[in-house]
Short mmCIF file of C-alpha atoms and ligand atoms in Angstrom, two decimals:
data_model
loop_
_atom_site.label_atom_id
_atom_site.label_comp_id
_atom_site.label_asym_id
_atom_site.label_seq_id
_atom_site.Cartn_x
_atom_site.Cartn_y
_atom_site.Cartn_z
CA MET A 293 7.37 191.34 20.55
CA GLU A 294 7.48 192.35 16.41
CA ARG A 295 8.09 190.05 13.78
CA LYS A 296 10.63 190.87 11.20
CA THR A 297 11.33 190.04 7.73
CA PHE A 298 14.36 189.25 7.07
CA ARG A 299 15.91 189.41 2.84
CA ILE A 300 17.01 187.01 0.81
CA GLY A 301 19.34 188.10 -1.86
CA PHE A 302 20.53 185.06 -4.99
CA ILE A 303 24.24 185.08 -6.76
CA GLY A 304 22.90 182.76 -10.04
CA MET A 305 19.16 181.58 -10.39
CA GLY A 306 20.18 177.46 -12.19
CA THR A 307 19.25 174.79 -11.60
CA VAL A 308 18.80 174.69 -7.48
CA ALA A 309 17.94 178.32 -7.59
CA GLN A 310 14.80 177.97 -9.25
CA GLY A 311 14.14 175.07 -6.89
CA VAL A 312 14.75 177.49 -4.03
CA TRP A 313 12.79 180.44 -5.34
CA LYS A 314 10.08 178.66 -6.37
CA HIS A 315 9.34 176.05 -2.68
CA LEU A 316 10.43 179.87 -1.11
CA GLU A 317 7.13 181.38 -3.11
CA GLY A 318 4.88 178.36 -3.01
CA ASN A 319 5.13 177.54 0.31
CA CYS A 320 5.53 181.09 1.74
CA GLY A 321 2.56 180.82 4.74
CA ARG A 322 4.09 177.35 5.83
CA ILE A 323 7.80 178.25 5.95
CA SER A 324 7.62 181.55 8.25
CA ALA A 325 4.93 179.91 10.28
CA SER A 326 7.60 177.60 10.79
CA LEU A 327 10.12 180.33 11.07
CA GLY A 328 8.66 182.87 13.11
CA ALA A 329 9.62 185.79 11.13
CA ASP A 330 8.40 187.00 7.83
CA TYR A 331 10.96 186.96 4.06
CA GLU A 332 11.50 188.63 0.95
CA LEU A 333 13.21 187.36 -2.51
CA ALA A 334 14.44 190.18 -3.72
CA GLY A 335 16.44 189.85 -6.10
CA ALA A 336 19.42 187.96 -8.41
CA CYS A 337 22.20 188.17 -10.11
CA VAL A 338 23.06 186.07 -13.54
CA ARG A 339 25.37 185.78 -16.24
CA ASP A 340 22.14 186.19 -18.71
CA ALA A 341 19.25 188.37 -17.37
CA SER A 342 17.72 188.52 -20.47
CA LYS A 343 17.63 184.61 -20.14
CA LYS A 344 14.23 182.24 -20.02
CA ARG A 345 13.22 181.52 -16.66
CA GLY A 346 11.71 178.29 -15.08
CA VAL A 347 9.99 180.94 -12.05
CA SER A 348 8.76 184.47 -12.87
CA ILE A 349 11.33 186.77 -11.92
CA PRO A 350 10.34 190.03 -12.38
CA SER A 351 12.88 191.88 -14.54
CA GLU A 352 13.38 194.72 -11.59
CA LYS A 353 14.42 192.15 -9.67
CA LEU A 354 17.35 190.36 -12.13
CA THR A 355 21.00 191.66 -12.43
CA GLU A 356 24.18 190.54 -14.03
CA ASN A 357 25.95 192.89 -12.03
CA PRO A 358 26.68 190.38 -7.60
CA PHE A 359 27.42 193.50 -6.15
CA ASP A 360 24.04 194.82 -6.95
CA ILE A 361 23.50 191.88 -4.49
CA ILE A 362 26.33 192.08 -1.75
CA ASN A 363 26.43 195.65 -1.34
CA ASP A 364 22.72 195.87 -0.58
CA PRO A 365 22.60 196.76 2.79
CA SER A 366 18.65 195.35 2.52
CA ILE A 367 19.21 192.59 2.03
CA ASP A 368 20.72 189.48 4.78
CA ILE A 369 20.40 186.50 3.84
CA VAL A 370 22.42 185.70 0.22
CA CYS A 371 22.31 182.25 -1.77
CA GLU A 372 25.91 181.24 -3.78
CA LEU A 373 24.05 178.82 -6.08
CA MET A 374 26.23 179.71 -9.76
CA GLY A 375 28.09 177.35 -8.44
CA GLY A 376 32.06 177.51 -9.65
CA THR A 377 35.48 178.98 -7.42
CA ASP A 378 37.73 181.91 -7.91
CA LYS A 379 34.42 184.15 -8.82
CA ALA A 380 32.47 182.46 -6.06
CA PHE A 381 34.96 182.36 -3.91
CA ASP A 382 34.87 186.83 -3.87
CA VAL A 383 31.21 187.02 -3.74
CA THR A 384 31.08 184.86 -0.90
CA ILE A 385 33.67 186.89 1.23
CA GLY A 386 32.49 190.01 0.34
CA ALA A 387 28.92 189.62 1.10
CA LEU A 388 29.84 187.42 4.54
CA LYS A 389 32.75 191.34 4.92
CA ALA A 390 28.95 193.08 4.01
CA GLY A 391 27.46 191.24 7.77
CA LYS A 392 25.51 189.06 5.21
CA VAL A 393 24.48 185.74 5.94
CA VAL A 394 25.88 182.96 3.10
CA VAL A 395 24.37 180.54 2.32
CA SER A 396 25.94 177.71 -0.58
CA ALA A 397 24.95 174.62 -2.24
CA ASN A 398 29.09 174.97 -3.40
CA LYS A 399 31.10 171.96 -2.61
CA ALA A 400 34.22 172.35 -5.60
CA VAL A 401 34.01 176.37 -3.26
CA ILE A 402 34.66 175.42 -0.13
CA CYS A 403 36.32 172.89 -0.50
CA LYS A 404 38.87 174.97 -1.69
CA LYS A 405 38.22 177.84 0.59
CA GLY A 406 36.87 176.46 3.85
CA ALA A 407 38.97 177.78 6.07
CA GLU A 408 39.13 181.21 4.64
CA ILE A 409 35.80 181.34 4.76
CA PHE A 410 34.64 179.81 7.77
CA GLU A 411 37.15 181.97 9.48
CA THR A 412 35.78 185.99 7.47
CA ALA A 413 32.27 184.46 8.47
CA ARG A 414 33.55 183.93 12.43
CA LYS A 415 35.86 187.91 11.35
CA PHE A 416 32.34 189.40 10.16
CA GLY A 417 30.93 188.27 12.96
CA GLY A 418 28.08 186.38 10.16
CA ALA A 419 27.83 182.79 9.55
CA TYR A 420 28.04 180.50 6.66
CA PHE A 421 25.73 177.25 6.45
CA PHE A 422 26.32 175.11 4.18
CA GLU A 423 23.90 171.82 4.31
CA ALA A 424 23.39 171.10 0.23
CA SER A 425 27.03 171.12 -0.45
CA VAL A 426 26.93 167.19 0.55
CA ALA A 427 24.79 164.95 -0.55
CA GLY A 428 21.72 166.49 -2.09
CA GLY A 429 18.88 166.70 0.63
CA ILE A 430 19.92 164.53 3.19
CA PRO A 431 20.62 167.23 5.96
CA ILE A 432 24.21 165.49 7.05
CA ILE A 433 26.01 168.16 7.67
CA LYS A 434 23.18 169.35 10.29
CA VAL A 435 23.52 165.06 11.65
CA LEU A 436 27.27 165.51 11.71
CA ARG A 437 27.40 168.50 13.67
CA GLU A 438 24.49 168.25 15.96
CA GLY A 439 22.12 165.13 16.57
CA LEU A 440 26.19 162.76 16.26
CA VAL A 441 28.36 165.56 17.91
CA ALA A 442 29.11 162.79 20.95
CA ASN A 443 31.18 160.84 18.35
CA SER A 444 34.25 159.99 16.97
CA PHE A 445 34.35 158.63 13.35
CA SER A 446 36.49 155.38 12.48
CA LEU A 447 34.60 155.53 8.27
CA ILE A 448 32.86 157.11 6.90
CA TYR A 449 31.37 156.95 3.19
CA GLY A 450 29.00 156.61 0.76
CA ILE A 451 27.82 157.27 -2.48
CA LEU A 452 28.42 161.22 -2.80
CA ASN A 453 27.22 162.20 -6.39
CA GLY A 454 24.33 161.52 -7.74
CA THR A 455 24.59 161.86 -11.40
CA CYS A 456 27.80 158.33 -11.25
CA ASN A 457 25.02 156.82 -8.97
CA TYR A 458 22.40 157.44 -12.18
CA ILE A 459 24.33 156.92 -14.33
CA LEU A 460 25.37 153.37 -12.90
CA THR A 461 22.12 152.02 -12.45
CA ARG A 462 20.73 152.66 -15.51
CA MET A 463 23.94 151.24 -17.04
CA GLU A 464 23.29 148.00 -14.88
CA ARG A 465 19.42 148.00 -15.14
CA GLU A 466 18.80 148.77 -19.06
CA ASN A 467 22.66 147.66 -20.48
CA ALA A 468 22.72 151.20 -21.79
CA ALA A 469 25.93 153.01 -23.02
CA TYR A 470 26.59 156.21 -21.03
CA GLU A 471 26.17 158.31 -23.38
CA THR A 472 22.82 157.59 -23.93
CA ILE A 473 22.56 158.26 -19.86
CA ILE A 474 24.42 160.85 -18.99
CA GLU A 475 22.09 163.70 -21.13
CA ASP A 476 19.29 162.34 -19.21
CA ALA A 477 21.45 163.28 -15.77
CA ARG A 478 22.05 166.78 -17.85
CA ARG A 479 18.06 166.97 -18.76
CA LEU A 480 17.61 165.82 -15.30
CA GLY A 481 19.40 169.00 -13.35
CA TYR A 482 21.91 166.45 -11.16
CA VAL A 483 25.17 166.88 -13.74
CA GLU A 484 28.07 170.44 -12.97
CA ALA A 485 28.29 172.70 -15.16
CA ASP A 486 31.92 170.94 -15.37
CA GLU A 487 30.93 167.69 -15.65
CA SER A 488 34.26 165.75 -15.15
CA LEU A 489 33.47 166.26 -11.00
CA ASP A 490 31.08 164.57 -11.61
CA ILE A 491 32.55 162.00 -13.87
CA ASP A 492 36.22 161.70 -12.83
CA GLY A 493 35.60 161.45 -8.87
CA TRP A 494 35.84 165.29 -7.63
CA ASP A 495 32.61 165.88 -7.12
CA ALA A 496 32.38 162.92 -4.92
CA ALA A 497 36.06 164.20 -3.32
CA HIS A 498 34.95 167.34 -2.81
CA LYS A 499 32.17 166.49 -0.67
CA ILE A 500 34.28 163.35 1.92
CA CYS A 501 36.80 166.21 1.99
CA ILE A 502 33.96 168.31 3.61
CA LEU A 503 32.37 165.53 5.62
CA ALA A 504 36.40 164.77 7.29
CA TYR A 505 36.47 168.60 7.82
CA LEU A 506 33.28 169.05 10.06
CA ALA A 507 34.03 164.51 11.64
CA HIS A 508 37.99 165.05 12.25
CA GLY A 509 38.54 168.99 12.62
CA VAL A 510 41.70 168.83 9.53
CA TRP A 511 41.48 169.42 5.70
CA ILE A 512 42.48 166.66 3.31
CA ASP A 513 43.76 168.45 0.10
CA PRO A 514 41.74 166.54 -3.09
CA GLU A 515 44.85 167.13 -4.95
CA LYS A 516 46.54 163.92 -2.42
CA MET A 517 43.18 161.81 -1.89
CA LEU A 518 42.91 158.67 -4.37
CA VAL A 519 40.62 159.95 -6.56
CA SER A 520 39.14 158.69 -9.72
CA GLY A 521 35.95 158.02 -11.39
CA ILE A 522 33.74 156.56 -14.06
CA ARG A 523 35.52 156.21 -16.91
CA GLY A 524 35.95 152.54 -18.13
CA ILE A 525 33.84 150.46 -16.63
CA ARG A 526 32.38 148.68 -19.58
CA LEU A 527 28.87 147.16 -18.78
CA GLU A 528 30.18 143.68 -18.86
CA ASP A 529 32.05 144.48 -15.63
CA MET A 530 28.85 145.95 -14.44
CA MET A 531 27.09 142.34 -14.76
CA TRP A 532 30.28 140.18 -14.24
CA ALA A 533 30.01 142.07 -11.01
CA ARG A 534 27.20 140.14 -9.83
CA ASP A 535 28.87 137.10 -9.76
CA PHE A 536 31.09 138.28 -7.40
CA ASP A 537 27.78 138.78 -5.45
CA SER A 538 28.14 142.87 -5.89
CA ARG A 539 27.55 146.17 -7.04
CA ILE A 540 29.60 148.90 -8.66
CA LYS A 541 29.18 152.07 -7.35
CA LEU A 542 31.44 155.06 -7.03
CA VAL A 543 32.21 154.97 -3.22
CA ALA A 544 33.59 157.82 -1.26
CA SER A 545 35.08 157.43 1.85
CA VAL A 546 37.79 158.81 5.47
CA ARG A 547 38.35 156.28 7.74
CA LYS A 548 40.41 156.37 11.10
CA ASN A 549 43.17 154.02 11.07
CA GLY A 550 44.07 152.05 14.44
CA ASP A 551 46.85 153.99 14.36
CA GLY A 552 44.92 157.50 13.90
CA ALA A 553 45.62 158.21 10.62
CA LEU A 554 43.16 159.47 7.32
CA PHE A 555 42.60 157.81 4.22
CA ALA A 556 40.43 159.08 1.64
CA SER A 557 39.24 158.14 -1.41
CA VAL A 558 36.62 157.69 -3.99
CA TYR A 559 37.04 154.86 -6.48
CA PRO A 560 34.36 152.85 -8.27
CA ALA A 561 34.13 150.14 -6.84
CA LEU A 562 32.54 146.17 -6.25
CA LEU A 563 30.37 146.43 -3.20
CA PRO A 564 28.60 143.48 -1.16
CA LEU A 565 25.46 142.90 -2.26
CA SER A 566 24.21 142.32 2.22
CA ASP A 567 25.36 146.30 2.42
CA VAL A 568 22.97 148.34 2.25
CA VAL A 569 24.87 151.08 0.41
CA ALA A 570 25.12 148.79 -2.68
CA ASN A 571 21.20 148.84 -2.58
CA VAL A 572 21.46 152.50 -3.42
CA ASN A 573 20.01 153.46 -6.86
CA GLY A 574 19.65 155.88 -9.34
CA VAL A 575 19.92 159.54 -8.00
CA TYR A 576 20.10 158.28 -4.23
CA ASN A 577 22.90 159.53 -1.60
CA ALA A 578 23.86 157.54 0.95
CA VAL A 579 25.81 157.35 3.58
CA SER A 580 27.02 155.16 6.10
CA LEU A 581 28.54 157.02 9.51
CA SER A 582 30.52 154.33 12.22
CA GLY A 583 30.68 156.95 15.45
CA ASP A 584 32.11 155.44 18.67
CA VAL A 585 28.90 156.29 20.62
CA VAL A 586 26.05 155.68 18.30
CA GLY A 587 27.43 152.63 16.34
CA ARG A 588 26.60 152.74 12.93
CA THR A 589 23.58 154.55 11.33
CA VAL A 590 23.41 155.63 7.19
CA HIS A 591 21.23 158.16 5.85
CA ILE A 592 20.02 157.56 1.74
CA GLY A 593 17.58 160.26 0.37
CA ARG A 594 18.15 161.92 -3.10
CA GLY A 595 21.33 163.00 -3.91
CA ALA A 596 20.83 166.44 -7.02
CA GLY A 597 18.51 167.66 -8.66
CA GLN A 598 16.63 170.55 -7.89
CA ASP A 599 14.12 170.29 -5.32
CA ALA A 600 16.01 167.77 -3.18
CA THR A 601 19.42 170.37 -3.47
CA ALA A 602 16.28 173.33 -3.04
CA SER A 603 15.42 171.51 0.54
CA ALA A 604 19.49 171.68 1.83
CA VAL A 605 19.00 175.21 0.72
CA ILE A 606 16.64 176.61 2.09
CA ALA A 607 17.20 174.74 5.34
CA ASP A 608 19.86 176.65 5.96
CA ILE A 609 17.60 179.85 5.04
CA ALA A 610 15.71 178.36 8.61
CA ASP A 611 18.73 178.75 9.70
CA ALA A 612 19.94 181.62 8.74
CA VAL A 613 16.66 183.39 10.02
CA ARG A 614 17.62 181.73 13.11
CA TYR A 615 20.72 183.61 13.51
CA LEU A 616 19.85 186.90 12.52
CA MET A 617 17.73 186.13 14.97
CA GLY A 618 19.71 185.76 18.14
CA ALA A 619 19.93 181.85 18.34
CA PRO A 620 23.72 180.63 18.88
CA VAL A 621 25.73 179.11 15.63
CA MET A 622 26.97 175.22 15.97
CA PRO A 623 30.69 174.80 16.48
CA LEU A 624 31.81 174.25 12.87
CA ALA A 625 33.95 171.11 12.88
CA ASN A 626 34.76 168.10 15.94
CA ALA A 627 38.05 169.66 18.13
CA GLY A 628 41.19 169.90 15.14
CA GLU A 629 43.12 166.08 15.42
CA ASN A 630 46.34 165.72 15.56
CA ALA A 631 45.54 165.11 11.51
CA LYS A 632 48.65 161.60 10.72
CA PHE A 633 47.89 160.77 6.86
CA ALA A 634 47.93 157.21 6.25
CA ALA A 635 50.25 156.56 2.66
CA LEU A 636 48.71 155.48 -0.51
CA GLU A 637 50.97 152.28 -1.06
CA ASP A 638 50.51 150.93 1.93
CA VAL A 639 46.50 151.25 2.03
CA SER A 640 46.23 147.72 1.58
CA GLY A 641 42.76 146.07 0.15
CA GLU A 642 40.85 143.89 -2.82
CA PHE A 643 41.28 143.87 -6.21
CA TYR A 644 38.94 142.53 -8.90
CA LEU A 645 40.96 142.65 -12.29
CA ARG A 646 39.48 142.57 -16.08
CA MET A 647 42.20 141.90 -18.95
CA GLU A 648 41.69 141.32 -22.81
CA VAL A 649 44.64 138.46 -22.97
CA PRO A 650 44.76 136.12 -26.25
CA ASP A 651 42.62 132.56 -26.21
CA GLN A 652 45.33 130.65 -26.06
CA SER A 653 47.81 128.23 -23.79
CA GLY A 654 50.50 130.14 -21.52
CA VAL A 655 48.77 132.92 -21.34
CA LEU A 656 48.06 132.29 -18.11
CA ALA A 657 50.54 131.08 -16.84
CA SER A 658 52.58 133.64 -17.51
CA ILE A 659 49.74 136.20 -16.06
CA ALA A 660 50.09 134.40 -12.48
CA SER A 661 53.34 135.21 -12.96
CA ASP A 662 53.22 138.48 -12.23
CA LEU A 663 51.18 138.32 -10.17
CA ALA A 664 53.32 136.41 -8.04
CA ALA A 665 55.45 138.27 -8.70
CA GLU A 666 54.53 140.92 -6.51
CA GLU A 667 53.21 138.98 -4.38
CA ILE A 668 49.68 139.31 -5.48
CA SER A 669 47.96 135.81 -4.38
CA ILE A 670 44.67 135.01 -6.76
CA GLU A 671 41.19 134.72 -5.11
CA LEU A 672 39.20 133.95 -7.95
CA LEU A 673 39.68 133.73 -11.56
CA GLN A 674 37.35 133.32 -14.78
CA GLN A 675 37.67 133.77 -18.31
CA ARG A 676 34.89 135.27 -20.22
CA LYS A 677 33.89 135.41 -23.26
CA HIS A 678 34.55 137.72 -26.33
CA ASP A 679 33.55 138.57 -28.80
CA THR A 680 36.33 139.00 -31.28
CA PRO A 681 37.45 135.63 -32.09
CA GLY A 682 40.68 134.05 -30.96
CA ARG A 683 40.60 137.05 -27.46
CA ALA A 684 38.59 135.69 -23.99
CA TRP A 685 38.37 138.49 -20.68
CA LEU A 686 39.84 137.12 -18.28
CA LEU A 687 39.04 138.66 -14.90
CA LEU A 688 40.22 137.49 -11.09
CA THR A 689 39.46 138.85 -7.65
CA THR A 690 42.85 139.14 -4.71
CA HIS A 691 44.05 138.31 -1.85
CA ALA A 692 44.45 141.70 0.46
CA THR A 693 47.72 143.27 -1.32
CA THR A 694 48.80 146.58 -0.61
CA GLU A 695 48.40 149.13 -4.28
CA ALA A 696 51.90 149.80 -4.75
CA ALA A 697 51.48 145.85 -5.16
CA VAL A 698 48.95 146.45 -7.33
CA LYS A 699 50.43 148.94 -9.52
CA ARG A 700 53.72 147.79 -9.94
CA ALA A 701 52.19 144.60 -11.75
CA CYS A 702 49.65 146.69 -14.54
CA GLU A 703 53.71 148.36 -14.81
CA ARG A 704 54.63 144.46 -15.50
CA LEU A 705 51.32 143.84 -17.35
CA ARG A 706 50.97 146.67 -19.77
CA GLY A 707 52.13 145.99 -23.02
CA ALA A 708 53.25 142.15 -22.20
CA LYS A 709 52.59 139.98 -25.41
CA TYR A 710 50.12 138.14 -23.91
CA ILE A 711 47.47 141.51 -22.83
CA PHE A 712 46.23 143.96 -24.90
CA GLY A 713 46.66 147.30 -23.27
CA GLU A 714 46.46 146.44 -19.27
CA PRO A 715 44.48 145.91 -16.87
CA PHE A 716 41.63 147.37 -15.60
CA VAL A 717 41.50 148.01 -12.31
CA LEU A 718 38.65 148.06 -9.47
CA ARG A 719 38.96 147.62 -5.51
CA ILE A 720 36.59 145.74 -3.58
CA TRP A 721 34.84 147.52 -0.64
CA ARG A 722 35.17 146.12 2.97
CA GLY A 723 33.43 148.74 4.68
CA GLU A 724 35.04 147.72 8.12
P1 NAP B 39 23.24 176.40 -12.81
O1 NAP B 39 22.84 175.92 -13.54
O2 NAP B 39 24.44 176.13 -13.50
O3 NAP B 39 23.60 178.04 -12.19
C1 NAP B 39 24.43 178.82 -12.08
C2 NAP B 39 23.45 179.97 -12.01
O4 NAP B 39 24.44 181.11 -11.93
C3 NAP B 39 23.02 180.76 -13.26
O5 NAP B 39 21.93 181.11 -12.98
C4 NAP B 39 24.51 181.86 -14.02
O6 NAP B 39 23.74 182.19 -14.89
C5 NAP B 39 24.80 182.15 -12.74
N1 NAP B 39 26.68 182.49 -12.41
C6 NAP B 39 27.52 181.76 -13.86
N2 NAP B 39 28.27 182.27 -13.25
C7 NAP B 39 27.83 183.38 -12.62
C8 NAP B 39 28.51 184.61 -13.10
N3 NAP B 39 30.08 184.55 -13.32
N4 NAP B 39 27.45 185.99 -12.29
C9 NAP B 39 26.64 185.25 -12.64
N5 NAP B 39 26.31 185.35 -12.70
C10 NAP B 39 26.50 183.59 -12.85
O7 NAP B 39 23.87 175.10 -11.81
P2 NAP B 39 22.97 174.79 -10.87
O8 NAP B 39 22.78 173.34 -10.71
O9 NAP B 39 22.02 175.49 -10.16
O10 NAP B 39 24.85 174.48 -9.14
C11 NAP B 39 24.76 175.22 -7.90
C12 NAP B 39 25.72 175.70 -7.49
O11 NAP B 39 24.97 173.95 -5.94
C13 NAP B 39 26.49 174.62 -7.20
O12 NAP B 39 27.75 175.54 -6.72
C14 NAP B 39 26.84 173.06 -7.77
O13 NAP B 39 27.86 172.62 -7.49
C15 NAP B 39 26.10 173.35 -6.04
N6 NAP B 39 25.23 171.66 -6.35
C16 NAP B 39 24.17 171.66 -7.56
C17 NAP B 39 22.89 170.78 -7.76
C18 NAP B 39 22.26 170.25 -8.06
O14 NAP B 39 21.84 168.70 -8.52
N7 NAP B 39 22.12 170.72 -9.60
C19 NAP B 39 23.11 169.63 -6.34
C20 NAP B 39 23.65 170.52 -4.99
C21 NAP B 39 25.03 171.47 -5.57
P3 NAP B 39 22.52 182.33 -15.84
O15 NAP B 39 21.51 181.91 -16.16
O16 NAP B 39 22.15 183.37 -16.01
O17 NAP B 39 23.29 181.01 -17.40
N1 HSE B 40 26.74 167.28 -9.55
C1 HSE B 40 26.06 166.41 -8.04
C2 HSE B 40 25.39 165.56 -8.10
C3 HSE B 40 25.25 167.61 -7.72
O1 HSE B 40 25.54 165.12 -9.06
O2 HSE B 40 25.63 164.74 -7.22
C4 HSE B 40 24.68 167.62 -5.93
O3 HSE B 40 26.30 167.54 -5.56
#
């Protein structure tokens, strides 16, 4: 049989795309041998063609016009690695309509426009692959779609943002300030162009939204999820969490309750040290999947950065080549279930509250009374030394209560004369 050659074009040539280019070029013999086909790196669209890059690309292969790539009839596979939503969506749709197979690492556009993208791919007989969009180098999308296809998932949770895990790990290990750490994360290529996507939890929300779609066949709007990032966590919280046999991690999850209602969220939580996920550090991600057939599986690997992400993009390019050689595409998601969503107010759990208070009599009694008024029962209570004379830190954990009750209690406490500012609240993670 005649050996085929496929041409690959890139939209974007930043951190991830340069990694893909570098490995496709450097490992060409090995990769094409496993594909059973040859490939050529056809060209790349960038914002600024004069910028110096970490890979050497002949100037005639660079353009600032994405249509030079998506309308080039000799290009078979388009890698959308530019990021963002609106322009990335236009480029993706344009490429699919032009009959290209599209590979993407762009969780933001999938979360916002996945339904339209998948439909366009289907309508125009193309395919769209997005392994690198969730959990960097962990092939979690293949795991969900293929390896664990037999399962219905009661709980998917884990660490889905490499930047936040890198920051939290270094805060804990080095007692280092957030500002110096994020600079390193930027330099290492972990951080999104809009870094609030990482820090405020939205990037992890986009990723759990994609996993929820693959597992349950429904799109969950991140705007309707409980999404909270890592701002406001103090070095002391990291240290004090250890006294509760826990470690603070940004946990993304989608849970199916006994009544079938789904609840998706992203928040920093105290994870018990006995949970393997609590021991996944640095830029590593972890995804725990609880399936009715397989039981629990946990998948760990680098969640961000050039090489780990390039590994996932190249896996998709391999799938794209197989598709172009006639292999069928796996169904995208579990059959759409009748979606019901749990209301945030009704979700129950245990909480950690940190309060800055005057170090004087009556304070404890007043706070306990405000919590009791919302039927919140205290499990543990500790007072810690404050650097400012006359002040103290008060830490407490609650027994199970509802999100709504904690919200009301915080409203009562905010502005009361026996507390400075407002309580800082973290959730306590309970897996099953
Ligand atoms: P990046 O370093 O910021 O690179 C973006 C690239 O897109 C740059 O080459 C830029 O051109 C180009 N670009 C941006 N806007 C453009 C426009 N309007 N027209 C033409 N070119 C444009 O981003 P990245 O870190 O590689 O991330 C790329 C995608 O992968 C994003 O969707 C991101 O969420 C996702 N992702 C990243 C990681 C990671 O660890 N970095 C991991 C998983 C997924 P110039 O170079 O000329 O500025
Ligand atoms: N900024 C993302 C992260 C990149 O830190 O996880 C990987 O998706």
